[in-house]
Coordinates of C-alpha atoms in Angstrom, one line a residue:
Chain A
M1211 CA 0.1 0.1 0.1
S1212 CA 1.3 3.4 -0.6
Q1213 CA 1.2 6.1 1.8
S1214 CA -2.1 6.8 3.3
Y1215 CA -3.8 10.0 3.8
N1216 CA -4.5 11.8 7.3
R1217 CA -7.5 13.9 6.9
G1218 CA -6.4 16.4 9.6
L1219 CA -9.0 18.9 10.1
I1220 CA -11.8 17.2 7.9
E1221 CA -12.1 14.6 10.9
D1222 CA -13.7 17.2 12.8
F1223 CA -15.8 18.4 10.0
S1224 CA -19.1 19.9 11.5
R1225 CA -18.6 17.4 14.4
W1226 CA -19.7 19.7 17.1
R1227 CA -23.1 19.7 15.9
E1228 CA -23.3 16.0 16.2
F1229 CA -22.1 15.8 19.6
E1230 CA -24.1 14.0 22.4
A1231 CA -25.1 15.1 25.8
G1232 CA -22.1 13.4 27.3
M1233 CA -19.7 14.8 25.1
W1234 CA -21.1 18.4 25.8
A1235 CA -21.1 17.7 29.7
W1236 CA -17.4 16.8 29.3
I1237 CA -16.7 19.9 27.4
F1238 CA -18.5 22.1 29.9
H1239 CA -17.2 20.3 32.9
K1240 CA -13.7 20.9 31.7
F1241 CA -14.3 24.6 30.8
T1242 CA -16.0 25.2 34.4
G1243 CA -13.1 23.6 36.0
W1244 CA -10.5 25.6 34.3
V1245 CA -12.6 28.7 35.2
L1246 CA -12.7 27.5 39.0
I1247 CA -9.1 26.7 39.2
G1248 CA -8.2 30.1 37.9
Y1249 CA -10.6 31.9 40.2
L1250 CA -9.1 29.9 43.3
F1251 CA -5.7 31.5 42.5
T1252 CA -7.2 35.0 42.2
H1253 CA -9.3 34.4 45.1
I1254 CA -6.5 33.7 47.5
A1255 CA -4.3 36.7 46.0
V1256 CA -7.2 38.9 46.7
L1257 CA -7.8 37.6 50.3
S1258 CA -4.1 37.8 51.1
T1259 CA -4.5 41.4 51.5
G1260 CA -5.7 40.2 54.9
I1261 CA -2.0 39.5 55.7
P1262 CA -0.8 43.2 55.8
A1263 CA -4.3 44.2 57.1
A1264 CA -3.6 42.2 60.2
G1265 CA -0.8 44.7 61.1
A1266 CA -3.0 47.6 61.0
S1267 CA -3.9 49.6 64.3
E1268 CA -7.0 48.1 66.2
A1269 CA -8.7 51.4 65.5
A1270 CA -8.3 51.2 61.9
I1271 CA -9.5 47.6 61.8
M1272 CA -12.6 48.5 63.8
A1273 CA -13.4 51.4 61.4
G1274 CA -12.9 49.1 58.4
E1275 CA -10.1 51.2 57.2
D1276 CA -7.6 48.3 56.7
V1277 CA -6.1 47.3 53.3
Y1278 CA -8.4 44.1 53.2
T1279 CA -11.7 45.5 54.0
Q1280 CA -11.0 48.5 51.6
T1281 CA -9.9 46.1 48.9
I1282 CA -13.2 44.1 49.0
V1283 CA -15.3 46.9 49.5
S1284 CA -14.1 48.7 46.5
L1285 CA -14.1 45.5 44.2
E1286 CA -17.8 44.8 45.3
S1287 CA -18.8 48.3 44.4
L1288 CA -17.9 47.6 40.8
L1289 CA -20.9 46.3 38.7
L1290 CA -18.5 44.3 36.6
V1291 CA -17.3 42.3 39.6
R1292 CA -20.8 41.6 40.7
L1293 CA -21.7 40.4 37.1
L1294 CA -18.7 38.3 37.2
E1295 CA -19.7 36.8 40.6
V1296 CA -23.0 35.6 39.1
G1297 CA -21.1 34.2 36.4
L1298 CA -18.8 32.5 38.9
L1299 CA -21.9 31.2 40.7
A1300 CA -23.2 29.5 37.4
V1301 CA -19.7 27.9 36.6
A1302 CA -19.6 26.6 40.1
V1303 CA -23.2 25.3 40.4
F1304 CA -22.8 23.7 37.0
H1305 CA -19.6 22.0 37.9
M1306 CA -21.0 20.9 41.2
L1307 CA -24.1 19.3 39.6
N1308 CA -22.4 17.8 36.7
G1309 CA -19.7 16.7 39.1
T1310 CA -22.5 14.8 41.1
R1311 CA -23.6 13.3 38.0
L1312 CA -20.2 12.1 37.3
L1313 CA -19.8 10.6 40.7
L1314 CA -23.1 8.7 40.3
V1315 CA -21.7 7.6 36.9
D1316 CA -18.6 6.4 38.4
L1317 CA -20.7 4.4 41.0
G1318 CA -22.6 2.9 38.1
V1319 CA -25.9 4.5 39.1
G1320 CA -28.2 5.7 36.5
L1321 CA -25.9 5.2 33.5
E1322 CA -29.0 4.8 31.0
S1323 CA -30.3 8.3 32.1
Q1324 CA -27.0 10.1 31.9
N1325 CA -28.1 12.4 29.1
K1326 CA -31.3 13.4 31.1
S1327 CA -29.1 14.2 34.3
F1328 CA -27.0 16.5 32.0
Y1329 CA -30.0 18.4 30.8
A1330 CA -31.1 18.3 34.5
S1331 CA -28.2 19.9 35.9
L1332 CA -28.1 22.7 32.9
I1333 CA -31.6 23.5 33.9
L1334 CA -30.9 23.5 37.6
T1335 CA -27.9 25.6 37.1
G1336 CA -30.0 28.2 35.2
A1337 CA -32.5 28.3 37.7
I1338 CA -30.4 28.7 40.6
T1339 CA -28.2 31.4 38.9
V1340 CA -31.5 33.4 37.9
A1341 CA -32.8 32.9 41.5
S1342 CA -29.6 34.2 43.0
V1343 CA -29.2 37.4 40.9
P1344 CA -30.9 39.7 43.4
T1345 CA -28.9 38.5 46.3
F1346 CA -25.7 38.9 44.2
I1347 CA -26.6 42.3 42.7
A1348 CA -28.1 44.0 45.8
G1349 CA -26.5 47.2 46.6
A1350 CA -24.3 47.4 43.5
F1351 CA -26.3 50.3 42.2
Chain B
M1315 CA -0.4 -12.3 47.7
A1316 CA 0.8 -8.9 48.6
E1317 CA 3.6 -8.9 46.0
R1318 CA 1.4 -8.8 43.1
Y1319 CA 0.0 -5.4 44.3
S1320 CA 2.2 -3.8 46.7
S1321 CA 0.3 -0.5 46.4
F1322 CA -2.0 1.4 44.0
Q1323 CA -0.9 2.2 40.7
S1324 CA -0.6 5.9 40.6
G1325 CA -3.5 6.1 37.9
G1326 CA -6.0 4.5 40.2
R1327 CA -4.9 6.4 43.3
M1328 CA -5.2 9.8 41.9
W1329 CA -8.5 8.8 40.3
L1330 CA -9.9 7.9 43.7
L1331 CA -8.6 10.7 45.5
Q1332 CA -10.0 13.1 42.7
R1333 CA -13.5 11.6 43.4
I1334 CA -13.0 11.6 47.2
T1335 CA -12.1 15.5 47.1
A1336 CA -15.0 16.0 44.8
A1337 CA -17.5 14.7 47.2
F1338 CA -16.0 16.6 50.1
L1339 CA -15.9 19.8 47.9
L1340 CA -19.6 19.4 46.9
V1341 CA -20.5 19.9 50.5
V1342 CA -18.1 22.4 51.6
L1343 CA -18.4 24.7 48.5
A1344 CA -22.0 24.8 48.9
F1345 CA -21.7 25.6 52.5
H1346 CA -19.0 28.3 51.5
F1347 CA -21.3 30.0 48.9
F1348 CA -24.2 30.0 51.1
L1349 CA -22.5 31.3 54.1
L1350 CA -20.7 34.1 52.3
H1351 CA -23.2 35.2 49.8
F1352 CA -26.5 34.5 51.2
V1353 CA -26.1 34.4 55.2
H1354 CA -23.5 37.2 54.8
H1355 CA -23.3 39.4 51.7
A1356 CA -20.1 40.0 49.8
D1357 CA -20.1 43.8 49.9
E1358 CA -20.4 43.7 53.7
V1359 CA -17.2 41.9 54.1
S1360 CA -14.7 43.2 56.7
F1361 CA -11.6 42.1 58.3
L1362 CA -13.4 42.1 61.6
A1363 CA -15.9 39.7 60.5
S1364 CA -13.7 37.3 58.7
S1365 CA -11.4 37.4 61.6
A1366 CA -14.4 36.5 64.0
R1367 CA -15.1 33.5 61.9
M1368 CA -11.6 32.3 61.4
E1369 CA -11.0 32.4 65.2
N1370 CA -13.3 29.5 65.4
L1371 CA -11.1 26.5 65.4
S1372 CA -13.4 24.1 63.7
Y1373 CA -14.2 26.9 60.9
Y1374 CA -10.5 27.6 60.6
S1375 CA -9.8 23.9 60.2
L1376 CA -12.7 23.4 57.7
M1377 CA -11.3 26.2 55.6
I1378 CA -7.7 24.9 55.6
L1379 CA -9.0 21.4 54.5
F1380 CA -11.2 23.2 51.8
L1381 CA -7.9 24.9 50.6
V1382 CA -5.9 21.9 50.4
T1383 CA -8.5 19.6 48.7
A1384 CA -9.7 22.4 46.3
T1385 CA -6.1 23.0 45.3
F1386 CA -5.5 19.2 44.9
H1387 CA -8.8 18.7 42.9
G1388 CA -8.1 21.8 40.7
V1389 CA -4.5 21.2 39.9
N1390 CA -4.8 17.4 39.5
G1391 CA -7.8 18.3 37.3
V1392 CA -5.7 20.6 35.1
Y1393 CA -2.9 18.1 34.8
N1394 CA -5.3 15.2 34.0
A1395 CA -6.7 17.5 31.1
L1396 CA -3.2 18.2 29.8
V1397 CA -2.2 14.6 29.9
N1398 CA -5.3 13.9 27.9
Q1399 CA -4.3 16.3 25.4
G1400 CA -1.1 14.3 24.9
L1401 CA 1.2 15.8 27.2
T1402 CA 4.2 13.4 27.5
G1403 CA 7.9 13.4 28.3
T1404 CA 10.1 16.1 29.5
K1405 CA 7.4 18.6 28.9
R1406 CA 5.1 16.5 31.0
T1407 CA 7.6 16.5 34.0
V1408 CA 8.2 20.1 33.9
I1409 CA 4.5 21.0 34.0
K1410 CA 3.9 18.5 36.7
W1411 CA 6.4 20.1 39.1
T1412 CA 5.4 23.7 37.9
L1413 CA 1.9 22.6 39.1
V1414 CA 3.1 21.3 42.4
A1415 CA 5.2 24.3 43.0
A1416 CA 2.1 26.7 42.0
S1417 CA -0.1 24.4 44.5
T1418 CA 2.5 24.9 47.2
V1419 CA 2.5 28.7 46.8
L1420 CA -1.3 28.8 46.8
I1421 CA -1.5 26.6 49.9
V1422 CA 1.2 28.6 51.8
Q1423 CA -0.3 31.9 50.9
G1424 CA -3.9 30.8 51.9
V1425 CA -2.7 29.3 55.3
R1426 CA -0.9 32.7 56.0
T1427 CA -4.1 34.6 55.3
A1428 CA -6.2 32.3 57.6
N1429 CA -3.6 32.6 60.3
A1430 CA -3.7 36.4 60.0
W1431 CA -7.4 36.5 60.5
A1432 CA -7.3 33.8 63.2
G1433 CA -4.8 35.8 65.1
I1434 CA -2.2 33.0 65.0
G1435 CA 1.3 34.4 65.0
L1436 CA 2.7 32.5 62.1
Y1437 CA 2.1 34.4 58.8
Chain C
M803 CA -20.8 13.1 -12.3
S804 CA -18.3 11.5 -10.3
T805 CA -17.3 8.9 -12.9
Q806 CA -15.2 11.1 -15.0
I807 CA -11.8 11.0 -13.5
P808 CA -11.2 7.3 -13.2
K809 CA -13.0 6.8 -16.6
Q810 CA -10.4 8.9 -18.4
T811 CA -7.4 7.1 -16.8
E812 CA -8.9 3.8 -17.7
E813 CA -9.4 4.8 -21.4
S814 CA -5.9 6.2 -21.8
S815 CA -4.3 3.3 -20.3
E816 CA -6.3 1.1 -22.8
T817 CA -5.4 2.9 -25.9
E818 CA -1.6 2.9 -24.8
T819 CA -1.2 -0.8 -24.5
D820 CA -3.5 -1.1 -27.7
A821 CA -1.1 0.9 -29.8
E822 CA 1.8 -1.4 -29.2
V823 CA 0.2 -4.3 -31.1
A824 CA -1.7 -2.4 -33.9
S825 CA -3.2 -5.4 -36.0
K826 CA -6.4 -4.6 -38.0
G827 CA -8.4 -7.0 -35.8
D828 CA -7.0 -5.0 -32.6
E829 CA -8.0 -1.8 -34.0
R830 CA -11.5 -3.0 -34.8
R831 CA -11.8 -4.5 -31.3
T832 CA -10.5 -1.3 -29.6
E833 CA -13.0 0.8 -31.9
K834 CA -15.8 -1.8 -30.4
R835 CA -14.7 -1.4 -26.9
R836 CA -14.5 2.5 -27.3
R837 CA -18.0 2.4 -28.6
A838 CA -19.1 0.1 -25.9
A839 CA -17.6 2.4 -23.3
E840 CA -19.0 5.5 -24.8
E841 CA -22.4 3.7 -24.8
R842 CA -22.2 2.8 -21.2
A843 CA -20.9 6.2 -20.3
R844 CA -24.0 7.7 -22.1
R845 CA -26.4 5.0 -20.5
Q846 CA -24.8 5.7 -17.0
A847 CA -25.2 9.7 -17.4
E848 CA -28.8 9.1 -18.5
E849 CA -29.7 7.0 -15.7
A850 CA -28.0 9.3 -13.3
E851 CA -30.0 12.3 -14.8
K852 CA -33.2 10.2 -14.6
A853 CA -32.4 9.2 -11.0
A854 CA -31.8 12.8 -10.1
A855 CA -35.0 14.0 -11.6
D856 CA -36.9 11.0 -10.1
E857 CA -38.5 12.0 -6.7
D858 CA -37.8 8.8 -5.4
T859 CA -34.0 8.9 -5.3
I860 CA -31.7 9.7 -2.5
E861 CA -28.6 11.9 -2.6
L862 CA -25.4 10.4 -1.3
K863 CA -22.3 12.5 -0.9
V864 CA -19.4 10.2 -0.5
F865 CA -15.9 10.9 0.5
R866 CA -13.2 10.1 -2.2
Y867 CA -9.6 9.9 -1.9
D868 CA -7.0 7.5 -3.6
P869 CA -3.4 8.1 -3.4
E870 CA -2.5 5.9 -6.3
V871 CA -4.7 7.9 -8.9
E872 CA -3.5 11.1 -9.8
G873 CA -6.8 12.9 -10.2
K874 CA -7.9 11.6 -6.8
Q875 CA -5.1 12.4 -4.5
E876 CA -6.8 15.6 -3.3
P877 CA -9.8 14.5 -1.2
R878 CA -13.1 15.5 -2.3
F879 CA -16.9 14.5 -2.1
D880 CA -18.7 12.7 -4.9
T881 CA -22.5 13.0 -5.5
F882 CA -24.5 9.7 -6.3
H883 CA -28.4 9.8 -7.0
V884 CA -29.4 6.3 -5.9
P885 CA -33.2 5.1 -6.6
F886 CA -34.6 4.3 -3.3
T887 CA -36.1 1.0 -2.5
K888 CA -37.9 0.2 0.7
G889 CA -35.6 -1.1 3.6
M890 CA -32.6 0.4 1.8
T891 CA -29.5 0.7 4.1
V892 CA -26.6 2.9 3.6
L893 CA -24.6 0.0 2.5
D894 CA -27.2 -1.0 -0.1
A895 CA -26.8 2.7 -1.6
L896 CA -23.1 2.4 -1.6
M897 CA -23.3 -0.8 -3.5
Y898 CA -25.7 0.6 -6.0
S899 CA -23.5 3.6 -6.7
R900 CA -20.4 1.1 -6.9
D901 CA -22.3 -1.2 -9.3
N902 CA -24.0 1.3 -11.5
Y903 CA -21.9 4.6 -11.7
D904 CA -18.4 4.2 -10.3
S905 CA -16.7 0.8 -9.9
S906 CA -13.7 2.4 -8.3
L907 CA -15.7 3.5 -5.2
T908 CA -14.2 1.4 -2.5
F909 CA -15.4 0.3 0.8
R910 CA -15.2 -2.8 3.2
H911 CA -18.3 -4.9 3.4
S912 CA -18.9 -8.7 3.9
C913 CA -21.8 -10.3 5.5
R914 CA -24.1 -7.2 5.2
Q915 CA -26.0 -8.1 8.3
A916 CA -24.1 -6.5 11.1
V917 CA -22.1 -9.6 12.0
C918 CA -18.6 -9.3 10.4
G919 CA -18.0 -5.6 11.5
S920 CA -16.4 -4.4 8.3
D921 CA -18.5 -1.6 7.4
A922 CA -18.4 0.9 10.2
M923 CA -18.3 4.4 8.5
F924 CA -19.0 7.9 9.4
V925 CA -22.4 8.8 8.1
N926 CA -24.0 12.1 8.7
G927 CA -21.5 13.0 11.5
G928 CA -21.8 9.9 13.5
Q929 CA -20.0 6.5 13.5
K930 CA -22.6 4.0 12.0
L931 CA -22.5 0.3 10.8
A932 CA -23.6 1.0 7.1
C933 CA -25.3 -2.2 6.7
K934 CA -27.8 -1.7 9.5
T935 CA -28.5 2.0 9.0
Q936 CA -31.6 2.5 7.3
I937 CA -31.8 5.4 4.6
V938 CA -35.3 6.6 5.9
E939 CA -33.8 7.4 9.2
L940 CA -31.3 9.7 7.6
E941 CA -31.6 13.3 6.6
E942 CA -30.6 14.0 2.9
P943 CA -28.1 14.6 1.5
I944 CA -26.4 11.5 3.2
R945 CA -22.7 12.1 3.8
V946 CA -20.7 9.2 3.9
E947 CA -17.0 9.4 5.2
P948 CA -14.5 7.1 6.4
L949 CA -14.1 6.6 10.2
P950 CA -12.6 9.7 11.9
H951 CA -9.3 9.3 13.8
A952 CA -7.9 6.7 11.6
E953 CA -5.7 7.1 8.5
V954 CA -7.6 6.7 5.1
E955 CA -6.3 4.1 2.8
K956 CA -8.7 4.8 0.0
D957 CA -12.3 6.3 -0.2
L958 CA -14.0 4.8 2.8
V959 CA -11.3 2.4 3.8
V960 CA -9.3 3.1 6.8
D961 CA -6.0 1.5 8.4
M962 CA -7.5 -0.6 11.2
E963 CA -4.0 -1.9 12.4
H964 CA -3.8 0.3 15.5
F965 CA -7.3 -0.8 16.5
Y966 CA -6.3 -4.4 16.3
D967 CA -3.1 -4.0 18.0
Q968 CA -5.2 -2.5 21.0
M969 CA -7.6 -5.4 21.0
E970 CA -4.6 -7.9 20.9
A971 CA -3.0 -6.1 23.8
V972 CA -5.7 -7.2 26.2
E973 CA -5.2 -10.8 25.2
P974 CA -8.7 -11.3 23.8
Y975 CA -9.0 -15.0 24.4
F976 CA -10.0 -17.3 27.2
Q977 CA -7.3 -18.5 29.6
T978 CA -7.5 -20.3 32.9
N979 CA -5.3 -22.5 35.1
E980 CA -8.3 -23.8 37.2
Y981 CA -9.7 -26.9 35.6
P982 CA -12.6 -29.0 36.7
D983 CA -11.8 -32.1 38.6
G984 CA -12.7 -34.8 36.0
E985 CA -10.1 -35.2 32.9
L986 CA -13.1 -34.9 30.4
E987 CA -15.3 -32.4 32.5
E988 CA -16.5 -29.4 30.7
Q989 CA -15.8 -25.9 31.9
R990 CA -19.1 -24.8 32.8
Q991 CA -20.2 -21.3 33.3
T992 CA -23.4 -20.4 35.5
R993 CA -26.2 -18.8 34.1
E994 CA -25.8 -15.6 36.1
N995 CA -22.2 -15.3 35.0
R996 CA -23.1 -15.8 31.5
E997 CA -25.9 -13.0 31.9
K998 CA -23.0 -10.8 33.5
V999 CA -20.8 -11.1 30.5
K1000 CA -23.6 -11.4 27.8
M1001 CA -23.5 -7.8 26.3
S1002 CA -19.8 -7.6 26.2
T1003 CA -19.4 -10.8 24.0
R1004 CA -21.3 -9.1 21.4
C1005 CA -18.4 -6.8 20.0
I1006 CA -17.7 -7.4 16.3
W1007 CA -14.6 -5.4 16.3
C1008 CA -16.0 -2.7 13.8
G1009 CA -13.9 0.0 15.5
A1010 CA -17.0 2.6 15.6
C1011 CA -16.2 3.2 19.4
M1012 CA -12.7 3.8 19.0
S1013 CA -13.4 6.1 16.4
S1014 CA -15.9 8.2 18.4
C1015 CA -13.7 8.2 21.4
N1016 CA -12.4 11.7 22.0
I1017 CA -9.6 10.3 24.4
A1018 CA -8.5 7.8 22.0
A1019 CA -8.1 10.3 19.4
G1020 CA -5.5 12.3 21.4
D1021 CA -3.9 9.4 23.1
N1022 CA -2.8 6.7 20.9
E1023 CA -1.6 4.6 23.9
Y1024 CA -5.0 4.5 25.2
L1025 CA -6.6 1.0 25.0
G1026 CA -9.9 2.3 24.0
P1027 CA -13.6 1.1 24.7
A1028 CA -13.5 -1.9 22.4
A1029 CA -10.3 -3.4 24.1
I1030 CA -11.4 -2.4 27.6
N1031 CA -14.9 -4.0 26.8
K1032 CA -13.0 -7.1 25.6
A1033 CA -10.9 -7.2 28.8
Y1034 CA -14.2 -6.9 30.7
R1035 CA -15.8 -9.8 28.9
F1036 CA -12.8 -12.2 30.3
A1037 CA -12.1 -10.6 33.6
M1038 CA -15.5 -11.0 34.6
D1039 CA -15.8 -14.6 33.4
E1040 CA -15.6 -16.5 36.7
R1041 CA -14.1 -19.6 34.8
E1042 CA -10.8 -17.8 34.2
G1043 CA -9.9 -18.1 38.0
E1044 CA -8.5 -15.7 40.4
E1045 CA -5.0 -15.6 39.1
V1046 CA -5.8 -14.8 35.6
K1047 CA -8.0 -12.3 36.7
Q1048 CA -5.3 -10.4 38.6
K1049 CA -3.2 -10.5 35.4
R1050 CA -6.0 -9.0 33.5
L1051 CA -6.6 -6.3 35.9
E1052 CA -3.0 -5.4 35.8
I1053 CA -3.4 -4.7 32.0
I1054 CA -6.7 -2.8 32.6
E1055 CA -5.0 -0.7 35.1
Q1056 CA -2.1 0.7 33.3
E1057 CA -1.7 4.4 32.9
H1058 CA -3.2 4.2 29.6
G1059 CA -6.0 1.6 30.6
V1060 CA -9.3 2.5 32.3
W1061 CA -8.3 5.7 33.9
R1062 CA -8.1 7.6 30.7
C1063 CA -11.8 7.1 30.2
Q1064 CA -13.7 10.4 30.8
T1065 CA -17.1 9.1 30.7
Q1066 CA -18.2 11.2 27.7
F1067 CA -20.4 8.1 26.5
S1068 CA -19.6 8.6 23.0
C1069 CA -18.6 5.0 22.5
T1070 CA -21.8 3.7 24.3
E1071 CA -23.9 5.9 21.8
V1072 CA -22.3 4.7 18.6
C1073 CA -22.1 1.1 19.4
P1074 CA -24.0 -0.6 16.7
K1075 CA -24.4 -3.9 19.1
D1076 CA -25.8 -1.6 22.0
I1077 CA -22.9 -2.8 24.3
P1078 CA -22.9 -0.7 27.5
L1079 CA -19.2 0.2 27.0
T1080 CA -19.0 3.0 29.5
E1081 CA -20.8 1.0 32.2
H1082 CA -18.2 -1.7 31.6
I1083 CA -15.4 0.7 31.9
Q1084 CA -16.6 2.1 35.0
E1085 CA -17.2 -1.3 36.5
L1086 CA -13.6 -2.2 35.8
K1087 CA -12.3 1.1 37.4
R1088 CA -14.4 0.2 40.6
E1089 CA -13.0 -3.3 40.3
A1090 CA -9.4 -2.1 40.3
V1091 CA -9.9 0.3 43.1
K1092 CA -11.4 -2.5 45.2
N1093 CA -8.8 -4.9 44.2
N1094 CA -6.1 -2.5 45.5
L1095 CA -7.7 -1.6 48.7
K1096 CA -7.8 -5.2 49.6
F1097 CA -3.9 -5.2 49.8
W1098 CA -3.4 -1.8 51.0

């Protein structure tokens, strides 16, 4: 046989439209995972302003004028940060719900309805996110 | 019998740990979100309040455990994702230790912050 | 029409060889053959036209590639209009196209009844067994491509060597060192145990699952769903005995064994024999964990 032909990109020719639930679940889980680990690093970075803040005078801490309190309060006053927090909630909730689904799959529970449980986690994520918007946005305006 | 299987092959051990931390994080992350966004509100955060929470020993230990498991779960997840993309050889070793180093920095920084709030001298 | 390029090359090679021995009889024969070919081409074109106009025809777009023919080294899609008959499968349509329009159209098939496993293809964006895929269940035009994530040899034929290597890696045959007492005693399997491995024995080595697996596509060392299912079939067979099972688990547990599976369910979705592949892989993961916990 002569050399064979590797199709390269043609292999993925419009494939994403044919993806089944399980594949989408995997893609979303991976994406939300990346977001969450990225957030964990920034979260700890922001919170570490608590380290210098601990050295502030008692009066400053009581008045909330230390670096930590100031940083958090000024961040929280930005609408963009509030919206990002809603996004974070959505990402976290999906990762948790789909993670539960994956744990069940690992235990061999309900493998026949794995696609339904994926749709359920999507819908539930949407519902929980929408329901949380008032709490997350409160005081931002 | 033990000579056939002295211990877990690393693949299986990491797989199991990833699931165990997942189950733990599921509960603690839900608690964390609920406490800090619904019971308390993000815009009312102050050093004083964070400090008051951290001074409680069980809360402090839970948060330290939360930090460690989350870091493991996240970094191991990233590592798995990269290995699945076909990361091999020297590149893989380099990335592995970079991730270990990043995790260490994250955990150390997190513990220092918690200590600062809890009033533990070591930070 | 798709037939043009191969036709031309065929004709030119014919005239070349004929020119060497240019007797009168040969000339006549050549002329006759040429006319016959023309006639055939005309009939084919007519038929194709008629078929295209006819309402009850289906439109087939087939991936074409042949490294040995100059005009076909660049991959392309050919369109065939095939008259529809009740119960027609994708394989039937391909065979019709080959027999009536283009005899160079190449694809593997043998039993035509989902037993031999040679005609797994990528039909309308999914891995399907062409012989058990009904045309009526597909949207037109029907796009037929060779299996993704394998090298194409020609048209719809892909190199299956890697798939077979992975299958061989799990030692896909019965082994045991626990024999029944009597010398002529049969190695009997309990009904329950047979039920347990029943679905896993249905594999026909078509390679659809391997082709659909996103992880296998990125990691050539990954055993893949079919091989793991094969390992499951024997690891769960009680007649093999404890010792052989340990050996099997060792193979399954390698770094590129079961741990690579990300439970995307792609393999389970495409398996033409409805084998619950993901379920089997997951069970082996748990089996491996339990097995290791015992000795911890």
